[in-house]
Coordinates of C-alpha atoms in Angstrom, one line a residue:
Chain D
M334 CA -40.4 -18.7 -4.0
T335 CA -39.4 -19.8 -0.5
R336 CA -37.4 -22.7 -2.0
R337 CA -35.5 -20.4 -4.3
F338 CA -34.9 -18.1 -1.4
I339 CA -33.4 -20.9 0.7
L340 CA -31.3 -22.0 -2.2
G341 CA -30.1 -18.5 -2.7
T342 CA -29.2 -18.1 1.0
V343 CA -27.3 -21.3 1.0
A344 CA -25.3 -20.4 -2.1
H345 CA -24.6 -17.0 -0.5
R346 CA -23.3 -18.5 2.7
L347 CA -21.2 -21.1 0.8
A348 CA -19.6 -18.4 -1.4
I349 CA -18.7 -16.4 1.7
L350 CA -17.2 -19.5 3.3
V351 CA -15.1 -20.0 0.2
Y352 CA -13.8 -16.4 0.5
I353 CA -13.0 -16.9 4.2
I354 CA -11.1 -20.1 3.6
F355 CA -9.1 -18.5 0.7
A356 CA -8.3 -15.4 2.9
L357 CA -7.2 -17.4 6.0
F358 CA -5.7 -20.6 4.6
P359 CA -2.2 -19.2 3.9
L360 CA -2.1 -17.6 7.3
Y361 CA -3.3 -20.8 8.9
W362 CA -0.5 -22.7 7.1
L363 CA 2.1 -20.2 8.3
L364 CA 0.9 -20.8 11.9
K365 CA 0.8 -24.6 11.3
V366 CA 4.3 -24.9 10.1
S367 CA 5.6 -22.6 12.8
V368 CA 4.4 -25.0 15.5
T369 CA 5.4 -28.2 13.7
P370 CA 8.5 -29.8 15.3
N371 CA 11.4 -30.3 12.9
D372 CA 11.3 -34.1 12.8
L373 CA 7.6 -34.0 11.6
L374 CA 8.1 -31.2 9.1
Y375 CA 8.9 -33.4 6.1
S376 CA 7.2 -36.6 7.0
E377 CA 3.9 -35.0 7.5
G378 CA 4.1 -32.5 4.7
V379 CA 0.5 -31.9 3.7
R380 CA -1.3 -32.8 6.8
M381 CA -3.7 -30.2 8.0
W382 CA -2.4 -30.3 11.6
P383 CA 0.8 -32.1 12.8
S384 CA 0.4 -35.0 15.2
R385 CA 2.5 -33.1 17.7
A386 CA 2.7 -29.3 18.1
G387 CA 5.1 -27.2 20.1
L388 CA 6.5 -23.7 20.5
E389 CA 10.2 -24.7 20.1
H390 CA 10.7 -22.6 16.9
Y391 CA 9.4 -19.5 18.7
I392 CA 11.6 -20.1 21.7
F393 CA 14.6 -20.6 19.4
V394 CA 13.9 -17.5 17.4
L395 CA 13.4 -15.4 20.5
E396 CA 16.5 -16.6 22.3
H397 CA 19.1 -17.5 19.7
S398 CA 18.4 -15.2 16.7
D399 CA 18.6 -11.6 15.8
F400 CA 14.8 -11.3 15.3
P401 CA 14.1 -9.6 18.6
K402 CA 16.5 -6.9 17.5
F403 CA 14.9 -6.7 14.0
F404 CA 11.6 -6.5 15.7
K405 CA 12.7 -3.7 17.9
N406 CA 14.2 -1.8 15.0
S407 CA 11.0 -2.1 13.0
V408 CA 9.0 -0.9 16.0
I409 CA 11.2 2.1 16.4
V410 CA 11.1 3.0 12.7
S411 CA 7.4 2.4 12.3
A412 CA 6.3 4.2 15.5
S413 CA 8.6 7.2 14.9
T414 CA 7.4 7.4 11.3
A415 CA 3.8 7.2 12.3
F416 CA 4.2 9.8 15.1
I417 CA 6.1 12.4 12.9
V418 CA 3.9 11.9 9.9
T419 CA 0.8 12.4 11.9
I420 CA 2.0 15.7 13.3
L421 CA 3.1 17.0 9.9
A422 CA 0.0 15.7 8.2
S423 CA -2.3 17.3 10.8
L424 CA -0.7 20.7 10.3
A425 CA -0.8 20.5 6.5
G426 CA -4.2 18.8 6.4
Y427 CA -5.6 21.6 8.6
A428 CA -4.2 24.2 6.3
L429 CA -5.7 22.5 3.3
S430 CA -9.1 22.1 5.0
R431 CA -9.4 25.6 6.6
F432 CA -7.6 28.2 4.5
T433 CA -7.7 29.5 1.0
F434 CA -4.3 30.8 0.1
R435 CA -2.1 31.5 -2.8
G436 CA -0.2 28.4 -3.8
K437 CA -2.6 26.0 -2.2
Y438 CA -3.4 24.5 -5.6
W439 CA 0.2 23.8 -6.2
I440 CA 0.7 22.1 -2.8
V441 CA -2.2 19.8 -3.7
V442 CA -0.7 19.2 -7.2
L443 CA 2.7 18.4 -5.6
M444 CA 1.2 16.0 -3.2
L445 CA -0.9 14.2 -5.9
L446 CA 2.2 14.1 -8.1
T447 CA 4.1 12.1 -5.4
Q448 CA 1.3 9.5 -5.4
M449 CA 1.6 9.1 -9.2
F450 CA 5.2 8.2 -9.9
P451 CA 6.8 4.8 -8.9
L452 CA 8.8 5.2 -5.7
V453 CA 11.2 2.5 -6.9
M454 CA 12.7 5.2 -9.2
L455 CA 14.0 7.0 -6.1
V456 CA 16.0 4.0 -4.8
A457 CA 19.3 4.9 -6.4
P458 CA 19.2 8.7 -6.0
I459 CA 18.1 8.6 -2.4
F460 CA 20.9 6.2 -1.6
K461 CA 23.4 8.6 -3.2
M462 CA 21.9 11.6 -1.3
L463 CA 21.8 9.9 2.1
S464 CA 25.2 8.2 2.1
P465 CA 27.4 11.3 2.4
L466 CA 25.1 12.5 5.2
G467 CA 25.8 9.2 7.1
L468 CA 22.1 8.3 6.9
T469 CA 22.5 5.0 5.1
N470 CA 22.5 2.0 7.4
S471 CA 20.8 4.0 10.1
L472 CA 17.3 4.0 11.4
G473 CA 17.2 7.8 11.3
G474 CA 17.7 7.8 7.5
L475 CA 15.0 5.2 7.1
I476 CA 12.6 7.2 9.2
L477 CA 13.3 10.4 7.2
V478 CA 12.5 8.6 3.9
Y479 CA 9.4 6.9 5.3
V480 CA 8.1 10.1 6.7
A481 CA 8.4 11.9 3.4
F482 CA 6.8 9.0 1.5
N483 CA 3.8 8.9 3.8
V484 CA 3.1 12.6 4.4
P485 CA 1.1 13.3 1.2
F486 CA -1.3 10.4 1.7
A487 CA -1.7 11.2 5.4
T488 CA -2.3 14.9 4.7
F489 CA -5.2 14.0 2.4
L490 CA -6.5 11.6 5.1
M491 CA -6.3 14.2 7.9
Q492 CA -7.8 16.9 5.6
S493 CA -10.9 14.6 5.1
F494 CA -11.2 14.3 8.9
F495 CA -10.9 18.1 9.4
D496 CA -13.5 18.7 6.7
G497 CA -16.0 16.8 8.8
I498 CA -15.7 19.2 11.8
P499 CA -17.7 22.5 11.6
K500 CA -15.6 25.6 11.3
D501 CA -17.8 27.5 13.8
L502 CA -16.0 25.8 16.6
E503 CA -12.6 27.4 16.2
E504 CA -14.2 30.6 15.0
A505 CA -16.1 30.9 18.3
A506 CA -12.9 30.3 20.2
M507 CA -11.0 32.9 18.1
I508 CA -13.7 35.5 18.8
D509 CA -13.2 34.8 22.4
G510 CA -9.5 35.8 21.9
A511 CA -7.7 32.5 21.3
T512 CA -5.1 32.4 18.6
R513 CA -5.9 30.1 15.7
F514 CA -3.1 27.7 16.7
R515 CA -4.5 27.4 20.2
A516 CA -8.0 26.8 18.8
F517 CA -6.5 24.2 16.5
R518 CA -4.6 22.5 19.4
Q519 CA -7.2 22.6 22.1
I520 CA -10.5 22.3 20.2
I521 CA -10.1 20.8 16.8
L522 CA -7.4 18.2 17.5
P523 CA -9.2 16.5 20.4
L524 CA -12.3 16.2 18.1
T525 CA -10.2 14.5 15.4
L526 CA -8.7 11.9 17.8
P527 CA -10.3 9.0 16.0
G528 CA -8.9 10.3 12.7
I529 CA -5.5 10.8 14.3
A530 CA -5.6 7.2 15.5
A531 CA -6.5 6.0 12.0
T532 CA -3.7 8.0 10.5
L533 CA -1.2 6.6 13.0
G534 CA -2.5 3.1 12.1
F535 CA -2.2 3.5 8.4
V536 CA 1.3 5.0 8.5
F537 CA 2.5 2.4 11.0
T538 CA 1.3 -0.4 8.8
A539 CA 2.8 1.2 5.7
A540 CA 6.2 1.6 7.4
W541 CA 6.1 -1.8 8.9
S542 CA 5.6 -3.4 5.5
E543 CA 8.1 -1.4 3.5
L544 CA 10.8 -3.5 1.9
L545 CA 12.7 -2.1 -1.1
F546 CA 14.1 1.0 0.5
A547 CA 15.0 -0.9 3.7
L548 CA 16.9 -3.4 1.6
M549 CA 18.7 -0.7 -0.3
L550 CA 19.6 1.6 2.6
I551 CA 20.3 -1.0 5.3
S552 CA 23.2 -3.4 5.0
G553 CA 24.2 -4.3 8.6
A554 CA 22.2 -6.5 11.0
D555 CA 22.3 -3.8 13.6
A556 CA 20.0 -1.5 11.7
S557 CA 18.0 -4.2 9.9
T558 CA 14.2 -3.9 10.0
F559 CA 12.1 -7.0 10.2
P560 CA 11.6 -7.5 6.5
V561 CA 15.3 -7.1 5.7
G562 CA 16.2 -9.5 8.5
L563 CA 13.6 -12.1 7.4
L564 CA 14.7 -12.0 3.8
S565 CA 18.4 -12.4 4.6
F566 CA 17.5 -15.2 6.9
V567 CA 15.5 -16.8 4.0
S568 CA 18.5 -16.7 1.7
K569 CA 21.0 -17.8 4.3
F570 CA 19.4 -20.7 6.1
S571 CA 16.7 -21.7 3.6
V572 CA 16.1 -25.0 5.4
D573 CA 14.9 -23.7 8.7
F574 CA 11.3 -23.4 7.7
G575 CA 9.9 -23.7 11.2
Q576 CA 12.0 -20.8 12.4
M577 CA 11.3 -18.7 9.4
M578 CA 7.6 -19.1 9.8
A579 CA 7.7 -18.5 13.5
A580 CA 9.5 -15.2 12.6
G581 CA 6.8 -14.6 10.0
V582 CA 4.0 -14.9 12.6
M583 CA 5.9 -12.4 14.8
A584 CA 5.9 -9.9 11.9
L585 CA 2.2 -10.5 11.5
I586 CA 1.2 -9.6 15.0
P587 CA 1.6 -5.8 15.0
A588 CA 0.1 -5.7 11.5
C589 CA -3.1 -7.4 12.7
L590 CA -3.3 -5.3 15.8
F591 CA -3.1 -2.1 13.8
F592 CA -5.6 -3.5 11.3
L593 CA -8.1 -3.8 14.1
L594 CA -7.4 -0.2 15.0
I595 CA -8.0 1.2 11.5
Q596 CA -10.7 -1.3 10.3
R597 CA -13.5 1.3 10.7
Y598 CA -11.7 3.8 8.6
L599 CA -10.6 1.5 5.7
V600 CA -12.9 3.2 3.2
Q601 CA -11.7 6.7 4.1
G602 CA -8.1 5.6 4.1
L603 CA -8.3 3.9 0.8
T604 CA -10.0 6.7 -1.0
A605 CA -7.7 9.4 0.5
G606 CA -4.7 7.4 -0.7
A607 CA -6.5 6.7 -4.0
V608 CA -3.5 5.0 -5.4
K609 CA -1.7 3.7 -2.3
G610 CA -2.1 0.2 -1.1
Chain O
M640 CA -14.5 29.4 3.6
G641 CA -15.2 33.0 2.8
V642 CA -17.4 35.5 4.4
R643 CA -17.9 34.1 7.9
N644 CA -14.3 33.4 8.3
T645 CA -13.3 36.9 7.2
V646 CA -15.8 38.5 9.6
S647 CA -14.4 36.6 12.5
M648 CA -10.9 37.3 11.6
T649 CA -11.6 41.0 11.3
A650 CA -13.2 40.9 14.8
F651 CA -10.1 39.1 16.0
V652 CA -7.7 41.5 14.5
S653 CA -9.5 44.6 15.7
S654 CA -9.8 43.4 19.2
D655 CA -6.0 42.9 19.2
R656 CA -5.2 46.2 17.6
Q657 CA -4.1 47.9 20.7
R658 CA -1.5 45.4 21.6
S659 CA 0.4 44.8 18.3
T660 CA 0.8 46.7 15.1
P661 CA -1.8 45.9 12.5
V662 CA 0.8 45.2 9.8
L663 CA 2.6 42.6 11.8
R664 CA -0.7 41.1 12.9
R665 CA -1.9 40.9 9.3
L666 CA 1.3 39.4 8.2
A667 CA 1.1 36.7 10.9
V668 CA -2.5 35.9 9.8
A669 CA -1.5 35.8 6.1
S670 CA 1.5 33.6 6.7
E671 CA -0.4 31.1 8.9
P672 CA -1.4 28.6 6.2
Y673 CA 2.2 28.6 4.9
L674 CA 3.5 27.8 8.4
Y675 CA 1.1 24.9 8.8
S676 CA 2.0 23.3 5.4
A677 CA 5.7 24.3 5.2
P678 CA 7.2 21.3 7.1
A679 CA 5.3 18.8 4.9
V680 CA 6.1 20.6 1.7
I681 CA 9.8 21.1 2.5
L682 CA 10.2 17.4 3.3
I683 CA 8.5 16.3 0.2
V684 CA 10.6 18.5 -2.0
A685 CA 13.8 17.5 -0.3
V686 CA 13.2 13.7 -0.1
M687 CA 11.1 13.1 -3.1
L688 CA 11.3 15.8 -5.7
A689 CA 15.1 16.4 -5.4
P690 CA 15.9 12.7 -5.8
L691 CA 13.6 12.5 -8.7
A692 CA 15.5 15.4 -10.4
L693 CA 18.8 13.7 -9.5
G694 CA 17.6 10.4 -11.0
F695 CA 16.9 12.2 -14.3
S696 CA 20.5 13.4 -14.4
Y697 CA 21.8 9.9 -13.6
A698 CA 19.9 8.6 -16.7
F699 CA 22.4 10.5 -18.8
R700 CA 25.5 9.8 -16.7
D701 CA 27.6 6.8 -16.0
V702 CA 26.9 6.2 -12.3
K703 CA 28.2 3.0 -10.7
L704 CA 28.4 2.8 -7.0
L705 CA 31.5 0.6 -6.8
N706 CA 33.4 2.7 -9.4
P707 CA 34.7 5.9 -7.9
L708 CA 35.8 7.2 -11.4
S709 CA 32.3 7.0 -12.8
G710 CA 29.9 9.9 -12.9
G711 CA 30.7 11.4 -16.3
F712 CA 28.1 12.5 -18.8
I713 CA 27.5 9.9 -21.4
G714 CA 24.5 11.3 -23.3
L715 CA 22.0 8.8 -24.6
D716 CA 24.2 5.7 -24.2
H717 CA 22.0 4.1 -21.5
F718 CA 19.0 4.5 -23.8
R719 CA 20.8 3.0 -26.7
A720 CA 21.7 0.0 -24.6
L721 CA 18.1 -0.3 -23.5
I722 CA 16.9 -0.7 -27.1
D723 CA 19.0 -3.9 -27.4
D724 CA 18.3 -5.1 -23.9
K725 CA 16.3 -8.3 -24.2
T726 CA 15.6 -8.4 -20.5
F727 CA 14.1 -5.0 -20.6
A728 CA 11.8 -5.9 -23.6
R729 CA 10.8 -9.0 -21.7
A730 CA 10.2 -7.0 -18.5
L731 CA 8.0 -4.6 -20.4
K732 CA 5.9 -7.5 -21.7
N733 CA 5.8 -9.1 -18.3
T734 CA 4.6 -5.8 -16.8
F735 CA 1.5 -5.8 -19.0
F736 CA 0.7 -9.4 -18.2
W737 CA 1.4 -8.9 -14.5
A738 CA -0.7 -5.8 -14.1
G739 CA -3.5 -6.9 -16.5
A740 CA -4.0 -10.4 -15.0
S741 CA -3.7 -9.1 -11.4
V742 CA -6.1 -6.2 -11.8
A743 CA -8.7 -8.3 -13.8
L744 CA -8.7 -11.0 -11.1
Q745 CA -8.6 -8.7 -8.1
F746 CA -11.5 -6.7 -9.6
T747 CA -13.7 -9.7 -10.5
F748 CA -13.3 -11.4 -7.1
G749 CA -13.4 -8.1 -5.3
L750 CA -16.7 -7.2 -7.0
I751 CA -18.2 -10.6 -6.2
L752 CA -17.1 -10.2 -2.5
A753 CA -18.6 -6.7 -2.3
L754 CA -21.9 -7.9 -3.7
L755 CA -21.9 -10.8 -1.2
L756 CA -21.2 -8.5 1.7
N757 CA -23.7 -5.9 0.6
R758 CA -26.5 -8.2 1.9
P759 CA -27.2 -8.1 5.6
F760 CA -26.6 -11.4 7.4
W761 CA -25.8 -12.6 10.8
G762 CA -22.1 -12.1 11.7
R763 CA -21.3 -9.8 8.8
G764 CA -19.0 -7.7 10.9
I765 CA -16.7 -10.6 11.8
V766 CA -16.8 -12.0 8.2
Q767 CA -15.8 -8.6 6.9
A768 CA -12.8 -8.4 9.3
L769 CA -11.7 -12.0 8.3
V770 CA -12.0 -11.6 4.5
F771 CA -10.3 -8.2 4.6
L772 CA -7.4 -9.4 6.8
P773 CA -5.0 -10.3 3.9
W774 CA -4.9 -6.5 3.1
A775 CA -3.2 -6.0 6.6
V776 CA -0.6 -8.6 6.0
P777 CA 2.7 -6.8 5.1
S778 CA 3.5 -7.4 1.4
F779 CA 6.9 -9.0 2.0
L780 CA 5.1 -11.5 4.3
S781 CA 2.4 -12.2 1.7
G782 CA 5.2 -12.9 -0.8
L783 CA 7.1 -15.2 1.6
N784 CA 3.9 -16.9 2.7
W785 CA 2.8 -17.7 -0.8
A786 CA 6.4 -18.7 -1.8
W787 CA 6.2 -21.3 1.0
M788 CA 2.8 -22.4 -0.1
F789 CA 4.1 -23.1 -3.6
N790 CA 7.2 -24.9 -2.2
P791 CA 6.8 -28.7 -2.5
V792 CA 8.9 -29.3 0.6
I793 CA 6.7 -27.3 2.9
G794 CA 3.6 -26.2 1.1
P795 CA 0.5 -28.0 0.0
I796 CA -0.2 -26.5 -3.4
P797 CA 2.2 -28.6 -5.6
H798 CA 0.8 -31.7 -4.0
W799 CA -2.8 -30.7 -4.6
L800 CA -2.1 -29.8 -8.3
F801 CA -0.3 -33.1 -8.7
A802 CA -3.2 -35.0 -7.1
L803 CA -5.7 -33.2 -9.4
G804 CA -3.6 -34.3 -12.4
L805 CA -2.8 -30.7 -13.4
T806 CA 0.9 -31.2 -13.1
D807 CA 3.1 -34.3 -13.8
A808 CA 5.1 -34.0 -10.6
P809 CA 4.8 -31.9 -7.4
D810 CA 7.2 -29.2 -8.6
N811 CA 7.5 -25.6 -7.6
I812 CA 5.6 -23.5 -10.0
L813 CA 7.9 -20.6 -9.2
S814 CA 10.8 -22.3 -10.9
D815 CA 8.9 -23.3 -13.9
P816 CA 9.7 -20.7 -16.6
H817 CA 6.4 -21.0 -18.3
N818 CA 4.1 -20.6 -15.3
A819 CA 6.3 -18.8 -12.7
M820 CA 4.4 -15.5 -13.2
W821 CA 1.2 -17.0 -11.9
G822 CA 2.9 -17.4 -8.4
P823 CA 3.2 -13.7 -7.7
I824 CA -0.1 -13.0 -9.5
I825 CA -2.0 -15.4 -7.2
A826 CA -0.2 -13.8 -4.2
N827 CA -1.2 -10.4 -5.5
V828 CA -4.8 -11.4 -6.0
W829 CA -5.0 -12.8 -2.5
W830 CA -3.5 -9.6 -1.1
G831 CA -5.5 -7.2 -3.3
I832 CA -9.0 -8.5 -3.3
P833 CA -9.9 -6.6 -0.1
F834 CA -8.8 -3.3 -1.7
F835 CA -11.4 -3.6 -4.5
A836 CA -14.0 -5.2 -2.2
I837 CA -13.7 -2.3 0.4
T838 CA -13.9 0.4 -2.3
L839 CA -16.8 -1.2 -4.2
L840 CA -18.7 -2.0 -1.1
A841 CA -18.6 1.6 -0.1
A842 CA -20.0 2.6 -3.5
L843 CA -22.7 -0.1 -3.3
Q844 CA -23.9 1.1 0.0
A845 CA -24.3 4.6 -1.4
I846 CA -26.9 3.4 -3.9
P847 CA -30.4 4.4 -2.7
R848 CA -32.4 1.4 -1.6
D849 CA -35.8 2.5 -3.0
L850 CA -34.5 2.3 -6.5
Y851 CA -34.3 -1.5 -6.1
E852 CA -37.8 -1.6 -4.6
A853 CA -39.3 0.4 -7.4
A854 CA -37.6 -1.9 -10.0
S855 CA -38.9 -5.0 -8.2
I856 CA -42.4 -3.7 -8.2
D857 CA -42.0 -3.0 -11.9
G858 CA -41.1 -6.7 -12.3
A859 CA -37.4 -6.5 -12.9
N860 CA -35.5 -9.6 -11.9
A861 CA -32.2 -9.7 -10.0
F862 CA -30.0 -9.7 -13.1
Q863 CA -32.0 -6.8 -14.7
R864 CA -31.7 -4.8 -11.4
F865 CA -28.0 -5.5 -11.4
K866 CA -27.6 -4.4 -15.0
S867 CA -29.6 -1.2 -14.9
I868 CA -29.2 0.0 -11.4
T869 CA -26.0 -1.4 -9.8
L870 CA -23.6 -1.2 -12.7
P871 CA -24.4 2.4 -13.8
F872 CA -24.1 3.5 -10.2
L873 CA -20.8 1.7 -9.7
A874 CA -19.3 2.6 -13.1
P875 CA -17.5 5.8 -12.1
T876 CA -15.9 4.1 -9.0
I877 CA -15.0 1.1 -11.1
A878 CA -13.4 3.2 -13.8
I879 CA -11.3 5.3 -11.4
T880 CA -10.2 2.4 -9.1
I881 CA -9.2 0.2 -12.0
L882 CA -7.2 2.9 -13.8
L883 CA -5.3 4.1 -10.7
R884 CA -4.8 0.5 -9.4
T885 CA -3.4 -0.6 -12.7
V886 CA -0.6 2.0 -12.4
W887 CA 0.0 1.1 -8.8
I888 CA 0.2 -2.6 -9.5
A889 CA 2.4 -2.2 -12.6
N890 CA 4.9 -0.6 -10.3
F891 CA 4.5 -2.9 -7.4
A892 CA 7.7 -5.0 -7.2
D893 CA 7.7 -6.3 -3.6
L894 CA 6.0 -9.6 -4.3
I895 CA 8.2 -10.3 -7.2
V896 CA 11.4 -9.4 -5.5
V897 CA 10.5 -11.6 -2.5
M898 CA 9.1 -14.6 -4.4
T899 CA 11.2 -15.0 -7.5
N900 CA 13.6 -12.1 -7.7
G901 CA 12.7 -11.8 -11.3
G902 CA 13.7 -15.4 -12.1
P903 CA 13.7 -18.0 -13.5
A904 CA 15.6 -16.5 -16.4
D905 CA 13.9 -13.1 -16.0
R906 CA 10.5 -14.7 -16.7
T907 CA 8.9 -12.8 -13.9
Q908 CA 11.0 -9.6 -14.2
I909 CA 8.7 -6.5 -14.4
V910 CA 10.1 -3.1 -15.2
A911 CA 9.9 -2.0 -11.5
S912 CA 11.7 -5.1 -10.2
Y913 CA 14.3 -4.7 -13.1
I914 CA 15.0 -1.1 -11.9
F915 CA 15.4 -2.4 -8.3
T916 CA 17.7 -5.3 -9.5
Q917 CA 19.9 -2.9 -11.5
A918 CA 20.2 -0.5 -8.5
F919 CA 20.4 -3.0 -5.7
R920 CA 22.3 -6.0 -7.1
R921 CA 24.4 -4.6 -9.9
L922 CA 24.7 -1.1 -8.2
D923 CA 24.4 0.4 -11.7
F924 CA 22.5 3.6 -10.7
G925 CA 22.9 5.2 -14.1
Y926 CA 21.2 2.3 -16.0
A927 CA 18.6 1.9 -13.3
S928 CA 17.7 5.6 -13.6
A929 CA 17.5 5.4 -17.4
I930 CA 14.9 2.5 -17.1
A931 CA 13.1 4.6 -14.6
V932 CA 12.9 7.5 -17.0
V933 CA 11.4 5.3 -19.7
L934 CA 8.9 3.9 -17.2
L935 CA 7.9 7.4 -16.2
V936 CA 7.4 8.4 -19.8
L937 CA 5.2 5.3 -20.4
L938 CA 3.2 6.1 -17.3
M939 CA 2.7 9.7 -18.4
A940 CA 1.4 8.5 -21.8
Y941 CA -1.0 6.2 -20.0
A942 CA -2.2 9.1 -17.8
L943 CA -2.7 11.3 -20.8
L944 CA -4.6 8.5 -22.5
I945 CA -7.0 8.4 -19.5
V946 CA -7.5 12.1 -19.5
L947 CA -8.3 12.1 -23.2
L948 CA -10.6 9.2 -22.8
R949 CA -12.4 10.9 -19.9
Q950 CA -12.9 14.0 -21.9
S951 CA -14.3 12.3 -25.0
L952 CA -16.7 10.3 -22.7
L953 CA -17.8 13.5 -21.0
K954 CA -18.4 15.2 -24.3
K955 CA -20.6 12.3 -25.3
A956 CA -22.6 12.3 -22.1

């Protein structure tokens, strides 16, 4: 019995170790190549750690490339998207959580519908619609598109957070003479702060990762987001692996930070989205 | 909702009656939910529903971005072209393989991971954060990262495969027409295991502990407990996540666009990446929209199938 127990425990820990290695190895490799000096890149191909490491690729990328600009564009787009989506989704999620009204069913159907069809279908028509408005090749256009794409999922997420707060709270405030909107703003929203932070995190991550619409809508380097910049870099100078991977590590940093922020809410986020990554 | 809310609202309205007219007041209260949800709904209709309708019309029109004379109605020409389009047929086949293999592997390894994490052990919190980390990696970066891992110049995988005798030379799997699809699939599995693990772990933790204790006392071994307690409890979650995830992955083109761009020779082209290629590289919006319409019809058929399946299962139960 005890021997079987020990064997089982050892097998369990080993299996977990295998998962950790599988999950982290590609990221480790990214980091490793990004600190490998160019002259060792090819001669020490499969070594686990280069005999000499340095930050020269990072310095080059920060000083002589467009990546700081791409990074800034991505931060602007993702942060604005997260901010606007969270406001709109709080309002709509509150309506879905607290009111019964005519048409509510159809709003839910509409939002579920948007989660069902492939967004790639919209690449061409959205380009055609935005281009006469001057919203192609602009960060504003990208923000508009990302906000719309993320609102349905965020609304369901915010609704689930509001559902967890007792209705008595704002009702008491309303009996005391506050309008519902004031009760919502001053009593309910502060209580949902963790939920708001999680929604901000989910939307920021989604906007930070978006690729296809950014590729389609952005053509110039001035409005390129990080993924677009990195991909054009890959196709242009495909030999500068060290620099590419240094840029890749830069793209990873905000994603990891926001992952820490939303880690506690992963389950809620994934089930609210149901079909979203 | 209901009674209590109505009571408080009446109290609210009557206390305010002296200041404003009851009609206006009531109108304000009645319109409140619409005001809250209007911005979100308007935006969704304008930026998602309207383009969807526009896309439908493109499917029957000749819309090419670089040709200002295009835009005319051409009926079913795009769809006739699609029937003879070998790349489209291949993309359709590839989509099934891509979604099937990705979901099967993500689910299997995700379930194993969830079972491993469902047992308390020292450092579980940190382990969880580490094994779920790939989910936080942006999809374009996952794609690039794995493309580099498969690259013999810079990555270790071709050399390992060669050393194990699995390949004749340390070549890039992504440029091998027969095996290229496994590149994006492996990247997708790496990236998607956390999704299944997180969802299944939540379902596992909702199973009442005492069921297992009772079964142990009755002499059930670990496998029997898994078969008659764990699986039946997980079944609804498993069914729903797999069905929805299959659709999502079938349409998930990022990894393919980044890693292979559909190549070599369209061997990794899926329908979603084919739509993107037509729109983005060939700028043929009409044809891209026609493919999109076909994809939507197929997805609707799949959804209908699920609904029917669910109803027949419910009837049986």
